[in-house]
XYZ file of C-alpha atoms in Angstrom:
682
model
C 57.501 74.796 -7.791
C 59.549 76.759 -10.371
C 56.995 78.049 -12.798
C 59.708 78.923 -15.348
C 59.781 75.250 -16.543
C 57.646 74.321 -19.490
C 55.188 71.468 -19.228
C 57.407 69.024 -21.113
C 60.426 69.982 -19.029
C 58.547 69.312 -15.812
C 57.645 65.823 -17.033
C 61.253 65.043 -17.943
C 62.515 66.300 -14.605
C 60.052 64.143 -12.636
C 60.906 61.082 -14.676
C 64.599 61.529 -13.892
C 63.899 61.791 -10.152
C 61.816 58.612 -10.146
C 64.495 56.818 -12.146
C 67.243 57.724 -9.646
C 64.967 56.548 -6.794
C 64.299 53.169 -8.355
C 67.943 52.589 -9.235
C 68.765 52.372 -5.531
C 67.032 48.927 -5.337
C 68.209 45.710 -6.977
C 66.182 44.361 -9.819
C 64.005 41.315 -9.177
C 63.114 38.813 -11.881
C 59.501 37.665 -12.023
C 59.340 33.920 -11.480
C 56.629 31.985 -13.364
C 53.702 30.887 -11.190
C 53.391 27.115 -10.878
C 49.685 26.583 -11.424
C 47.985 23.385 -10.307
C 45.985 21.681 -13.038
C 42.279 22.481 -13.023
C 39.949 19.982 -11.430
C 38.374 17.634 -13.925
C 35.410 15.323 -13.580
C 36.117 11.613 -13.609
C 33.042 9.341 -13.688
C 33.096 6.757 -10.899
C 32.039 3.962 -13.244
C 35.500 3.984 -14.791
C 37.264 3.001 -11.573
C 34.762 0.698 -9.910
C 33.616 -2.758 -10.998
C 30.550 -4.179 -9.288
C 31.197 -7.321 -7.259
C 27.565 -8.406 -7.501
C 24.662 -8.178 -9.936
C 22.990 -4.837 -9.190
C 19.998 -5.774 -11.341
C 19.301 -8.776 -9.113
C 19.442 -6.524 -6.074
C 17.079 -4.120 -7.804
C 14.586 -6.932 -8.287
C 14.712 -7.519 -4.524
C 14.442 -3.861 -3.550
C 11.724 -2.909 -6.039
C 9.944 -6.142 -5.237
C 7.549 -6.031 -8.181
C 6.621 -4.323 -11.457
C 10.126 -3.369 -12.552
C 9.095 -3.206 -16.221
C 6.075 -1.033 -15.440
C 8.283 1.344 -13.476
C 10.719 1.615 -16.389
C 7.839 2.278 -18.808
C 6.520 5.135 -16.702
C 9.973 6.642 -16.181
C 10.513 6.702 -19.956
C 7.049 8.168 -20.517
C 7.722 11.092 -18.167
C 11.227 11.645 -19.558
C 9.830 12.011 -23.053
C 7.278 14.753 -22.372
C 7.964 18.497 -22.241
C 5.364 18.694 -19.451
C 7.942 17.193 -17.109
C 10.369 20.081 -17.687
C 13.398 18.302 -19.188
C 16.579 20.375 -18.814
C 19.880 19.746 -20.582
C 22.665 20.081 -18.018
C 26.239 18.879 -18.168
C 26.895 17.895 -21.785
C 24.203 15.656 -23.231
C 22.504 14.769 -19.964
C 18.846 15.669 -19.563
C 17.177 15.920 -16.162
C 13.475 16.116 -15.367
C 12.450 18.277 -12.453
C 9.385 20.353 -11.535
C 9.849 24.111 -11.808
C 9.621 25.090 -8.147
C 10.173 28.718 -9.156
C 6.649 28.902 -10.575
C 3.878 30.605 -8.631
C 1.504 28.494 -6.566
C -1.221 28.809 -9.214
C 1.204 27.817 -11.965
C 2.385 24.757 -10.038
C -1.206 23.681 -9.478
C -2.004 24.118 -13.153
C 1.035 22.056 -14.144
C -0.066 19.289 -11.766
C -3.409 19.034 -13.546
C -1.793 19.138 -16.992
C 0.514 16.275 -16.018
C -2.436 14.280 -14.688
C -4.215 14.783 -18.037
C -1.107 13.566 -19.876
C -0.763 10.450 -17.702
C -4.495 9.748 -18.050
C -4.310 9.944 -21.849
C -1.379 7.526 -21.890
C -3.179 4.869 -19.853
C -1.214 5.159 -16.625
C -4.367 4.948 -14.485
C -6.077 2.126 -16.365
C -7.588 -0.304 -13.865
C -6.572 1.722 -10.799
C -10.180 1.598 -9.543
C -12.017 -0.655 -11.962
C -9.437 -3.437 -12.029
C -9.150 -6.172 -9.430
C -6.570 -8.535 -8.060
C -3.262 -8.305 -6.251
C -1.308 -7.536 -9.433
C -3.462 -4.474 -10.149
C -2.980 -3.105 -6.657
C 0.765 -3.695 -6.666
C 1.137 -2.050 -10.068
C -0.768 0.970 -8.785
C 1.575 1.224 -5.821
C 4.612 0.933 -8.098
C 3.481 3.608 -10.547
C 2.541 6.001 -7.782
C 6.007 5.544 -6.255
C 7.593 6.494 -9.590
C 5.364 9.546 -9.923
C 6.308 10.636 -6.406
C 9.977 10.331 -7.322
C 9.373 13.036 -9.925
C 7.047 15.319 -7.959
C 5.478 14.843 -4.547
C 2.639 17.252 -5.394
C 1.652 15.117 -8.361
C 1.720 11.922 -6.299
C -0.297 13.482 -3.480
C -2.886 14.878 -5.877
C -3.307 11.401 -7.361
C -3.219 9.776 -3.933
C -6.105 11.903 -2.710
C -8.157 11.228 -5.844
C -7.505 7.497 -6.224
C -6.438 6.138 -2.838
C -8.548 8.328 -0.537
C -11.634 9.424 -2.508
C -11.652 6.344 -4.761
C -10.542 4.021 -1.982
C -13.302 5.261 0.312
C -15.906 4.467 -2.335
C -14.356 1.042 -2.917
C -14.118 0.074 0.746
C -16.877 2.061 2.470
C -19.350 1.877 -0.398
C -21.374 -0.947 -1.904
C -22.276 -1.953 -5.467
C -24.525 1.062 -6.052
C -21.613 3.379 -5.282
C -19.093 1.346 -7.242
C -21.285 1.340 -10.360
C -22.006 5.067 -10.177
C -18.667 6.543 -9.200
C -15.600 4.379 -9.799
C -15.271 4.441 -13.595
C -15.946 8.169 -13.802
C -13.353 8.677 -11.075
C -10.768 6.574 -12.917
C -11.408 8.619 -16.092
C -11.273 11.919 -14.176
C -14.819 12.888 -15.173
C -15.162 13.400 -11.437
C -12.409 14.950 -9.364
C -12.568 13.715 -5.794
C -11.162 14.814 -2.461
C -11.371 13.545 1.101
C -12.802 15.765 3.849
C -11.851 14.121 7.123
C -9.392 16.458 8.873
C -10.831 19.495 10.645
C -9.284 22.598 12.129
C -9.961 21.242 15.610
C -9.357 17.534 14.998
C -6.713 15.715 12.975
C -5.521 12.389 14.352
C -8.548 12.177 16.653
C -11.087 11.327 13.959
C -13.638 10.295 16.568
C -13.760 13.853 17.823
C -14.681 15.563 14.544
C -17.484 18.085 14.892
C -19.164 18.177 11.464
C -22.762 16.994 11.931
C -25.159 15.141 9.626
C -28.857 14.640 10.378
C -31.450 12.676 8.421
C -34.579 14.247 6.940
C -37.012 11.359 6.388
C -39.422 13.622 4.484
C -36.956 14.256 1.669
C -34.747 11.200 2.310
C -31.698 13.412 2.498
C -28.948 14.096 4.984
C -28.300 17.660 6.067
C -24.613 18.296 6.685
C -23.469 21.248 8.749
C -20.325 22.867 10.069
C -21.569 23.941 13.529
C -18.492 25.954 14.563
C -15.219 27.272 13.159
C -13.186 24.421 14.609
C -15.345 22.028 12.555
C -14.273 23.466 9.198
C -12.618 20.834 7.025
C -8.940 21.706 6.779
C -5.978 20.793 4.557
C -8.302 19.062 2.108
C -6.169 18.272 -0.944
C -7.932 19.280 -4.161
C -10.643 21.307 -2.435
C -9.300 24.799 -3.084
C -9.512 24.705 -6.864
C -10.195 21.449 -8.705
C -12.331 18.922 -6.801
C -15.960 18.470 -7.801
C -16.877 15.982 -5.063
C -15.689 14.991 -1.629
C -16.034 12.270 0.957
C -17.479 14.009 4.018
C -16.817 12.507 7.428
C -19.327 13.644 10.013
C -21.108 12.658 13.220
C -24.370 11.003 12.178
C -27.402 11.916 14.288
C -30.580 9.869 13.924
C -33.653 10.894 15.909
C -31.496 12.856 18.336
C -29.089 9.981 18.925
C -25.472 10.028 17.731
C -24.322 6.963 15.809
C -20.720 8.102 15.496
C -18.588 8.961 12.481
C -19.911 8.057 9.035
C -18.876 8.916 5.474
C -20.962 10.574 2.749
C -20.449 11.604 -0.863
C -21.076 15.312 -1.355
C -20.808 17.558 -4.404
C -18.863 20.783 -3.839
C -18.567 22.128 -7.425
C -20.596 21.868 -10.592
C -19.033 20.654 -13.876
C -18.041 24.223 -14.699
C -16.049 24.602 -11.506
C -18.567 26.786 -9.659
C -18.875 26.173 -5.911
C -22.189 24.562 -5.037
C -24.838 26.335 -2.932
C -24.546 25.752 0.810
C -20.803 25.128 0.471
C -18.030 27.615 1.297
C -14.431 27.010 0.296
C -11.235 28.908 1.141
C -7.648 28.325 0.057
C -5.036 27.191 2.605
C -2.436 29.240 0.710
C 1.329 28.798 0.376
C 3.041 25.936 2.217
C 6.660 24.955 2.850
C 6.173 22.328 0.139
C 3.513 20.667 -2.010
C 2.428 23.931 -3.585
C 1.257 21.967 -6.604
C -1.600 20.648 -4.424
C -4.576 22.959 -3.892
C -5.266 22.366 -0.206
C -8.488 23.993 0.916
C -10.911 24.545 3.783
C -14.601 23.660 3.533
C -17.702 24.773 5.473
C -21.139 23.156 4.995
C -24.341 25.127 5.585
C -27.275 22.692 5.470
C -25.784 20.880 2.480
C -28.350 18.311 1.341
C -26.999 14.894 0.384
C -29.216 12.070 -0.996
C -29.693 9.103 1.306
C -28.016 6.888 -1.303
C -24.782 8.879 -0.848
C -24.176 7.419 2.589
C -21.331 4.930 2.151
C -23.053 1.946 3.672
C -20.770 -1.083 3.741
C -20.721 -0.954 7.560
C -24.025 0.752 8.419
C -27.070 2.175 6.632
C -30.101 4.382 7.161
C -33.389 3.058 5.764
C -36.052 5.188 4.074
C -37.919 5.753 7.313
C -34.782 6.831 9.187
C -34.066 3.546 10.911
C -30.349 3.018 11.554
C -29.086 -0.501 10.827
C -25.661 -2.103 11.141
C -24.365 -5.641 11.304
C -21.777 -4.402 13.833
C -23.550 -3.480 17.051
C -20.513 -2.416 19.065
C -19.733 1.275 18.319
C -15.997 0.783 18.887
C -15.842 -2.135 16.481
C -17.963 -0.225 13.988
C -15.578 2.732 14.123
C -12.616 0.399 13.676
C -14.298 -1.092 10.605
C -14.673 2.405 9.160
C -11.015 3.205 9.736
C -9.472 -0.095 8.587
C -9.470 0.661 4.823
C -7.626 3.936 5.366
C -4.381 2.034 5.908
C -3.786 2.272 2.137
C -2.760 5.896 2.657
C -0.181 4.944 5.267
C 1.138 2.154 3.056
C 1.561 4.622 0.202
C 3.434 7.091 2.375
C 5.689 4.446 3.892
C 6.849 3.092 0.540
C 7.138 6.443 -1.244
C 9.352 7.864 1.493
C 11.835 5.025 0.961
C 12.078 5.849 -2.744
C 12.979 9.439 -1.861
C 15.626 8.261 0.610
C 17.124 6.098 -2.121
C 17.249 9.031 -4.518
C 18.929 11.248 -1.907
C 21.646 8.727 -1.034
C 22.200 7.927 -4.718
C 22.911 11.610 -5.361
C 25.111 11.955 -2.267
C 27.088 8.786 -3.012
C 27.706 9.722 -6.641
C 28.796 13.215 -5.651
C 31.047 11.780 -2.947
C 32.697 9.505 -5.535
C 33.684 12.436 -7.774
C 34.133 15.469 -5.500
C 37.534 15.899 -3.848
C 38.570 18.016 -0.875
C 41.982 18.495 0.752
C 45.058 16.312 0.433
C 46.600 14.196 3.157
C 50.208 15.097 2.310
C 51.847 17.947 0.363
C 51.742 17.432 -3.414
C 49.271 14.549 -3.061
C 46.010 14.578 -4.962
C 42.960 15.750 -3.087
C 40.930 12.980 -1.502
C 37.503 11.859 -2.699
C 34.819 12.715 -0.168
C 33.693 9.102 0.088
C 37.236 7.992 0.885
C 37.144 9.928 4.147
C 36.059 7.547 6.947
C 33.907 10.266 8.495
C 32.046 10.797 5.217
C 31.517 7.065 4.853
C 30.060 7.006 8.357
C 27.603 9.738 7.406
C 26.349 8.234 4.151
C 26.818 4.464 3.971
C 24.593 3.562 6.957
C 21.861 5.504 5.141
C 22.348 3.216 2.146
C 21.864 0.175 4.377
C 18.760 1.648 5.972
C 17.292 2.514 2.573
C 17.780 -1.102 1.473
C 16.305 -2.455 4.704
C 13.265 -0.211 4.454
C 12.720 -1.127 0.814
C 12.358 -4.715 1.997
C 9.991 -3.815 4.843
C 7.982 -1.620 2.477
C 7.547 -4.548 0.100
C 6.353 -6.700 2.979
C 3.837 -4.022 3.961
C 2.436 -3.895 0.426
C 2.245 -7.685 0.323
C 0.193 -8.041 3.490
C -2.022 -5.123 2.456
C -3.006 -6.584 -0.924
C -3.639 -9.945 0.779
C -5.766 -8.335 3.500
C -8.792 -9.900 5.107
C -10.949 -9.114 8.098
C -8.676 -11.355 10.163
C -5.553 -9.374 9.301
C -6.878 -5.818 9.606
C -5.435 -5.341 13.089
C -2.042 -6.672 12.056
C -1.987 -4.407 8.993
C -2.911 -1.411 11.129
C -0.002 -2.107 13.488
C 2.579 -2.674 10.760
C 1.406 0.233 8.607
C 1.507 2.576 11.606
C 4.960 1.415 12.678
C 6.519 1.469 9.224
C 4.874 4.710 8.108
C 6.322 6.504 11.127
C 9.742 4.856 10.978
C 10.203 5.240 7.223
C 9.148 8.888 7.098
C 11.263 9.891 10.088
C 14.248 8.156 8.517
C 13.554 9.862 5.198
C 13.819 13.299 6.787
C 17.074 12.330 8.529
C 18.416 11.009 5.236
C 17.502 14.155 3.311
C 19.148 16.381 5.913
C 22.358 14.358 6.071
C 22.610 14.096 2.293
C 21.947 17.823 1.911
C 24.850 18.576 4.229
C 27.064 15.953 2.591
C 26.589 17.718 -0.750
C 27.744 21.026 0.720
C 26.582 24.183 -0.995
C 25.461 22.195 -4.042
C 22.842 20.582 -1.846
C 21.112 23.942 -1.525
C 20.378 24.249 -5.230
C 16.859 23.272 -6.179
C 18.071 21.514 -9.329
C 20.082 19.135 -7.151
C 16.854 17.988 -5.497
C 17.981 16.950 -2.026
C 17.482 20.336 -0.348
C 14.088 21.185 -1.832
C 12.734 17.733 -0.997
C 13.073 18.399 2.724
C 10.202 20.868 2.498
C 8.272 18.679 0.092
C 8.332 15.581 2.320
C 8.269 17.086 5.812
C 4.481 16.734 5.808
C 4.738 12.939 5.753
C 5.548 12.962 9.468
C 2.082 14.225 10.325
C -0.426 13.415 7.602
C -2.320 10.125 7.537
C -1.572 10.036 11.254
C 0.944 11.917 13.382
C 4.000 9.679 13.722
C 4.174 9.955 17.500
C 0.496 9.053 17.809
C 0.912 6.108 15.440
C 3.834 4.727 17.433
C 1.829 5.002 20.654
C -0.927 3.008 18.958
C 1.646 0.352 18.099
C 2.768 0.088 21.726
C -0.800 -0.036 22.997
C -1.565 -2.868 20.598
C 1.510 -4.783 21.786
C 0.508 -4.191 25.395
C -2.950 -5.553 24.648
C -1.458 -8.696 23.092
C 0.864 -9.160 26.062
C -1.836 -8.764 28.719
C -4.236 -11.003 26.816
C -1.645 -13.785 26.580
C -0.887 -13.518 30.289
C -4.550 -13.648 31.257
C -5.189 -16.647 29.044
C -1.879 -18.217 30.092
C -1.107 -18.848 26.455
C 2.060 -18.162 24.482
C 2.285 -15.003 22.405
C 1.477 -15.522 18.760
C 1.667 -13.210 15.753
C 3.426 -9.899 15.042
C 6.734 -11.719 15.380
C 6.349 -11.878 19.164
C 6.864 -15.640 19.368
C 10.452 -15.089 20.497
C 9.051 -13.945 23.855
C 7.921 -17.498 24.574
C 11.543 -18.684 24.696
C 14.076 -18.187 27.501
C 15.781 -14.821 27.728
C 18.640 -14.642 25.206
C 22.186 -14.439 26.556
C 24.538 -11.812 25.155
C 28.294 -12.665 25.131
C 30.332 -10.742 27.673
C 32.939 -9.757 25.099
C 31.723 -9.337 21.536
C 34.087 -10.173 18.703
C 33.790 -8.770 15.198
C 32.289 -11.997 13.876
C 29.810 -12.109 16.753
C 28.576 -8.570 16.065
C 27.937 -9.574 12.457
C 26.180 -12.819 13.257
C 22.436 -12.976 12.790
C 22.239 -14.920 16.060
C 23.609 -12.004 18.086
C 21.602 -9.427 16.158
C 18.372 -11.324 16.660
C 19.123 -11.932 20.331
C 19.954 -8.327 21.183
C 16.867 -7.065 19.334
C 14.699 -9.746 20.999
C 16.094 -8.850 24.412
C 15.382 -5.158 23.955
C 11.822 -5.711 22.725
C 10.727 -8.238 25.346
C 12.262 -6.279 28.212
C 10.683 -3.006 27.085
C 7.287 -4.669 26.693
C 7.576 -6.111 30.194
C 8.692 -2.754 31.604
C 5.861 -0.964 29.811
C 3.242 -3.396 31.131
C 4.622 -3.132 34.666
C 4.728 0.669 34.605
C 1.141 0.914 33.368
C 0.127 -1.566 36.085
C 1.977 0.435 38.740
C 0.246 3.672 37.754
C -3.102 1.929 37.915
C -2.189 0.673 41.366
C -1.642 4.297 42.368
C -5.216 5.128 41.372
C -4.681 6.279 37.789
C -7.128 5.136 35.128
C -5.910 2.722 32.454
C -5.967 5.498 29.844
C -4.028 7.883 32.068
C -1.556 5.161 32.998
C -0.816 4.528 29.339
C -0.285 8.232 28.715
C 2.064 8.562 31.687
C 4.151 5.666 30.363
C 4.808 7.350 27.014
C 8.609 7.119 27.230
C 8.615 3.352 27.414
C 5.878 3.268 24.785
C 8.084 5.175 22.345
C 11.061 2.917 23.010
C 8.952 -0.214 22.661
C 7.457 0.832 19.327
C 10.927 1.525 17.994
C 12.206 -1.829 19.234
C 9.266 -3.665 17.638
C 9.709 -1.920 14.296
C 13.474 -2.354 14.059
C 13.251 -6.013 15.043
C 10.598 -6.516 12.355
C 12.764 -4.900 9.685
C 15.811 -6.930 10.726
C 13.915 -10.220 10.486
C 12.486 -9.320 7.070
C 15.975 -8.403 5.890
C 17.379 -11.714 7.126
C 14.651 -13.655 5.290
C 15.578 -11.974 2.008
C 19.270 -12.604 2.635
C 18.608 -16.303 3.257
C 16.939 -16.644 -0.134
C 19.915 -15.124 -1.983
C 23.102 -16.829 -3.165
C 26.617 -16.042 -4.314
C 28.137 -12.540 -4.109
C 24.698 -10.977 -3.668
C 24.156 -12.933 -0.462
C 27.450 -11.616 0.876
C 26.502 -8.013 0.104
C 23.082 -8.475 1.711
C 24.805 -9.820 4.812
C 27.009 -6.748 4.881
C 23.971 -4.467 4.593
C 22.079 -6.406 7.241
C 24.983 -6.143 9.676
C 25.275 -2.417 9.005
C 21.542 -1.960 9.582
C 21.604 -3.881 12.860
C 24.782 -2.228 14.124
C 23.673 1.305 13.341
C 20.303 0.693 15.039
C 22.172 -0.463 18.148
C 24.505 2.525 18.077
C 21.688 5.034 17.633
C 19.357 3.762 20.375
C 20.349 4.682 23.927
C 18.050 2.026 25.375
C 20.675 -0.674 24.744
C 22.895 1.029 27.309
C 20.135 2.587 29.407
C 18.669 -0.775 30.383
C 21.884 -2.786 30.304
C 21.298 -4.924 27.211
C 24.878 -4.093 26.200
C 27.877 -3.524 28.423
C 29.981 -0.444 27.797
C 32.680 -2.657 26.315
C 30.247 -4.330 23.931
C 28.806 -0.946 22.915
C 32.323 0.148 21.963
C 32.774 -3.082 19.977
C 29.602 -2.376 17.986
C 30.725 1.202 17.348
C 34.069 0.013 16.001
C 32.299 -2.542 13.834
C 30.280 0.208 12.175
C 33.537 1.816 11.030
C 34.789 -1.508 9.637
C 31.500 -2.089 7.843
C 31.718 1.369 6.281
C 35.136 0.517 4.891
C 33.852 -2.769 3.464
C 30.777 -1.129 1.950
C 32.818 1.598 0.282
C 33.836 -0.476 -2.807
C 30.183 -1.455 -3.326
C 28.744 2.046 -2.901
C 28.172 2.831 -6.580
C 26.702 -0.590 -7.401
C 24.412 -0.357 -4.377
C 22.886 2.964 -5.397
C 22.684 1.794 -9.021
C 20.563 -1.098 -7.746
C 17.948 1.430 -6.625
C 16.820 1.592 -10.252
C 16.461 5.365 -10.358
C 17.026 6.698 -13.885
C 19.874 9.165 -14.310
C 17.416 11.851 -15.432
C 15.586 11.640 -12.084
C 18.754 12.278 -10.099
C 20.540 15.621 -10.399
C 23.504 17.352 -12.088
C 25.785 16.844 -9.084
C 25.310 13.094 -9.401
C 27.245 13.305 -12.679
C 29.521 15.910 -14.305
C 28.900 18.737 -11.862
C 31.755 20.810 -13.315
C 30.280 20.837 -16.812
C 26.785 21.380 -15.383
C 28.027 24.587 -13.727
C 30.125 25.797 -16.669
C 29.604 29.187 -18.238
C 28.458 27.583 -21.468
C 25.894 25.451 -19.682
C 24.711 28.378 -17.566
C 23.822 30.284 -20.714
C 21.864 27.495 -22.347
C 19.384 26.717 -19.588
């Protein structure tokens, strides 16, 4: 560098060099960038006109108490306790704050219960009588569960389990003393059945109660760690009393499982003497419920606190029961608990309906990719593959709404003669509905893409909230095995008596084997005759196979119990066949009572339900009920049905009767809901 140049001269010299360098290249003009217009939200209602009356379909799917449901929805929407959030313009959504700590969520659950109590939501839940009262209670609890599963479970434990046990296991002295105070929440109840070592096997519980005739009290003890009461909703923080299930010992002789009322906290919330309680801690969901563990150390319970509708202990310690057979006595104790399974079965359907409503609405407004250059991007729900993912879920949600209504109907009309039937149906439908709910939530979460991960959009967070339904109030696999065992018992009994099968819809087995056409046409696949026949064929063949396999194992020296266990694969297939056939027949009955365009839509839904059940169950091919050619025909029909359901998608999910505020931002203007302005006003 020549240091004789001044600073300004050096700058001028460098500028000249750069200028000569650049002048060697031709000048390029900057062309304007052709920007595509920004995506805008277009509500689906503007482009779709319902071909049927969605309110009439709602009446069918809800089944009862539509006005009461609407009243409760409005009540929750109007209270700040239900965390209303303004998202996407003027829309307000209600959603629990899952970001709160466990203690905060539990506190909010109790505050919401207090609010609902003060507004008369629980009036008559335990002190009322009649079918209408019971159905209204089911309906309101379903609506509460649509908002928050923790809130519904907390109420379910208090009213359906604690309160239900007193209603069904107790007698007038218990009803007079406990029910009104329970309904008014002067007492907070829980239900101590499950133990660390025993869940579904209630008969095996290890908690022990002995009678002290001198004081006329029962002494209740937890003899070992595996006998601690576990997962007891309400026990960790709020419950004052509990139903205690224990093995009753009288004069050194065990009389089996009995239920007692025990106090675990005083009115000030202090744990009672001879009771130890620990918290179960954080869970993958339901953190608004204070699940706890309980140990009893010589807890004294008055003799009058034995729930004695089935059996009693007199002053002198004499055990008395009108049911002498221990197995029948145990069954009588367990029969009233079906209310819990009914609750779970119907609430899970409501959640499935909410999930598919969100996914369908999002799919009707979200676009992705274009088929040809310069074409508009395609709506998600216009892709055949997306239709195949979502629309069968709509049909299943409708079908299971109908079966859930049937389950509630037979439960409120229960009698001693129908207890076995109710046990079978409640077990089958609880398992089937809750399994389907989890499948629905997962598919809808994926169908909503990344938006499905956001808590405010509901679908993702609900997977953790509702996963528990597969195992509480009976493990689903165990319940389905009980269904198959009951069917096997009916089958063997009919054969021994040489009488036709009767009840549980099994009458079709008294007719000749149905014949399936060699080459199914589209109209044949959609006919109720074919659908009934193929479902009948599957069920009767699987029941026959199951009975024969159990018999064969017994012939090889296995016990009856072991033979049943070894035949579990056929048992699982049979229970599924029984349940799906039941749902199909219930669906067809509802369809037959409809008229006009609604009847046509119900027929479309029924055909989708039947076809998707066939496609999803390998047993139709495994045992030859369908030829390969006919299986292909059914598969193709599913695609056609998806295309025909597509124009009805919005009206179908509107018929679910779920208020807009209980859905999520992505069900509506998801662009505005995610705008900068909206993000800064949350």
